[in-house]
Each structure stands twice: as C-alpha cells, then as structure tokens.
Amino acid sequence: MNGLRAQTAELDAVIDGARSAAADVLICPPMTLLATFAEIAHGTTVSVGAQDCHWAASGAHTGDVSAEMIADAGAKYVILGHSERRADHGESDADVLAKMGAARRAGLAPVVCVGESEAERDANRAEEVVAAQIDGSIPEQIGETGLVIAYEPVWAIGTGRTPTTEEIAAMHAFIRARLANRFGAEAAVAIRVLYGGSVKPGNAAEIFALENVDGGLIGGASLKAADFLAVIEAAA
C-alpha cells in the first residue's frame, strides 16, 4: 500500500534504467496506479501486474477487483496469496486456488506466494507448511499459465532475523522438488521460483547466485528507482 501519482517519475527511471538489463522486470503497483503504470510501461521491457484479484469475474463484491478488470487495465501478471494477504485478510489456500482459476480465465500470469511464519519455522514445520501451501494453492493442471512461485519466509520480514544462504537454498531446492513431484521435472524447471525475504542492493547478488533462486519478489527496495535498479543489476 505504497505509491501516489507523483511516483510515476520513479517508474520512468526504472524503465529507462532497465532497457539494457538482462533480467525480466515486473512492477506491481496499487490498483489506483495500475492502468497508469501499464500505459507508461507498454512497449518497454518492464511488465506490470496487480497485487491481488478476486476470484469472481464480476458481481456484488464492493471494493474488490476482478482478474478481468486487471487485464483490461493492461496488466499481465497478478500476485496471489501474498503473506500479508494471508495474514491480514485470512486468505486460505482454497482462496488462492480460486484466484488462480480467475487469473487463468483472464489470461494473467500468477505469482503465487508461499512461506512459513516464525512459529512454524521454530517448530521445524517450514517444509510441511510450504508443501501444504503449494498443494492447496495451485491446481493439478497448470498448463501455459506462466506460473511463478515466490517464497516468503514471513519470519524474516521486519523481524530482524535474516535467513542464511543455506536456509534459502534448502527451501528453494525443496520447492523445486515439490513442483517436480507434482508437474514433472521439465515443468518444474520452467516455473520460476523467486525469493521474497527483504532483498536489497546489499544482499541481492549473493541470493540470486544460489541454485534454484530465479529472481526476487522485492518489497521496500522497489520503492526507489535507484535501489530497485541496483537489485535488477544484481539479477542480470
């Protein structure tokens, strides 16, 4: 929940700086800026997505936004099941699964977030929790959806605790194996697995160099073009 129209200058700077980047760049602004950002980014190397969607195509759901509306605004992606949506709004795996269907219906590529809480990590249940989220949030047949998985260690966001590179690599390897078990090895390799635990310019290169880490889901470091471009450079 960050971003006003005045910050379109930051988008302009990202688009300009990302022209020669080898990495794929996606920006997911709040709904109020979605159409504006999509229009500005159209025809550039930067893609635009939404932060959430409703599972219904239309109807009496005041305050919600459908996947069709998001596509109509010019977006190509949508984030689903973000840890803050799961925590603040009580979204279940079944809710995320329904939204996956909506994204497919509207032709949006889904970025599905998974990750364990601090209590779950300390109870040695991290893999169990992430496996259940993958199984419950993603349909048995994914087809050509362009599915992306983002691993968010909730216990590492704003808590002062930082995962080691070994912990990050271990969970990403587990996620890749879980995907291979469900969809086959070839499909699992094609699914990008992003890391989303406080990535910033100072640690991005080290994290992105890890096996099975295909990029990052960037939070605070994406709000300033200079910081975001430094992360993008680290991913190239």
Coordinates of C-alpha atoms in Angstrom, one line a residue, residues 47-134:
S47 CA 5.9 -5.6 -17.3
V48 CA 3.1 -4.6 -15.0
G49 CA 0.9 -6.7 -12.6
A50 CA -1.6 -6.3 -9.8
Q51 CA -1.1 -7.2 -6.1
D52 CA -4.3 -9.3 -5.8
C53 CA -7.6 -10.1 -7.5
H54 CA -11.0 -11.5 -6.6
W55 CA -12.0 -15.0 -7.9
A56 CA -15.2 -13.8 -9.4
A57 CA -15.4 -12.2 -12.9
S58 CA -17.9 -9.6 -11.7
G59 CA -20.7 -9.2 -9.2
A60 CA -21.7 -7.7 -5.8
H61 CA -18.2 -7.6 -4.3
T62 CA -17.7 -3.9 -3.3
G63 CA -14.1 -2.9 -3.0
D64 CA -12.7 -5.9 -4.9
V65 CA -11.2 -6.1 -8.3
S66 CA -11.6 -9.0 -10.8
A67 CA -8.9 -10.5 -12.9
E68 CA -10.7 -9.3 -15.9
M69 CA -10.6 -5.7 -14.7
I70 CA -6.9 -6.1 -14.1
A71 CA -6.3 -7.4 -17.6
D72 CA -8.5 -4.7 -19.0
A73 CA -6.3 -2.1 -17.2
G74 CA -3.3 -3.5 -19.2
A75 CA -1.6 -5.7 -16.6
K76 CA -0.1 -9.1 -17.5
Y77 CA 0.6 -10.6 -14.0
V78 CA -1.1 -10.8 -10.6
I79 CA 0.3 -11.6 -7.2
L80 CA -1.7 -14.2 -5.3
G81 CA -1.5 -15.4 -1.7
H82 CA 1.0 -12.8 -0.5
S83 CA 1.9 -13.4 3.1
E84 CA 0.2 -10.1 4.1
R85 CA -3.0 -11.1 2.3
R86 CA -2.9 -14.4 4.1
A87 CA -2.3 -12.8 7.5
D88 CA -4.2 -9.6 7.3
H89 CA -7.2 -10.9 5.4
G90 CA -7.2 -14.5 6.4
E91 CA -6.8 -15.8 2.9
S92 CA -6.7 -19.6 2.7
D93 CA -5.0 -21.9 0.2
A94 CA -8.5 -22.5 -1.2
D95 CA -9.0 -18.8 -1.7
V96 CA -5.7 -18.6 -3.6
L97 CA -6.6 -21.6 -5.7
A98 CA -9.9 -19.9 -6.7
K99 CA -7.9 -16.8 -7.6
M100 CA -5.5 -19.0 -9.7
G101 CA -8.6 -20.0 -11.7
A102 CA -9.5 -16.4 -12.1
A103 CA -6.0 -15.4 -13.3
R104 CA -6.1 -18.3 -15.9
R105 CA -9.6 -17.2 -17.0
A106 CA -8.4 -13.6 -17.6
G107 CA -5.0 -14.6 -19.2
L108 CA -2.9 -13.3 -16.3
A109 CA 0.3 -15.0 -15.2
P110 CA 0.0 -15.8 -11.5
V111 CA 2.8 -15.1 -8.9
V112 CA 1.8 -17.4 -6.1
C113 CA 3.4 -16.7 -2.7
V114 CA 4.2 -19.3 -0.1
G115 CA 6.1 -19.2 3.2
E116 CA 6.1 -20.1 6.8
S117 CA 5.7 -18.0 9.9
E118 CA 8.3 -17.6 12.7
A119 CA 6.4 -20.0 15.0
E120 CA 6.2 -22.6 12.2
R121 CA 9.9 -22.2 11.4
D122 CA 10.9 -22.6 15.1
A123 CA 8.7 -25.7 15.3
N124 CA 10.6 -27.3 12.4
R125 CA 7.4 -27.2 10.3
A126 CA 8.7 -25.0 7.5
E127 CA 8.7 -27.6 4.7
E128 CA 5.4 -29.1 5.9
V129 CA 3.7 -25.7 5.7
V130 CA 5.2 -24.7 2.3
A131 CA 4.3 -28.1 0.9
A132 CA 0.7 -27.7 2.0
Q133 CA 0.5 -24.2 0.5
I134 CA 1.9 -25.4 -2.8

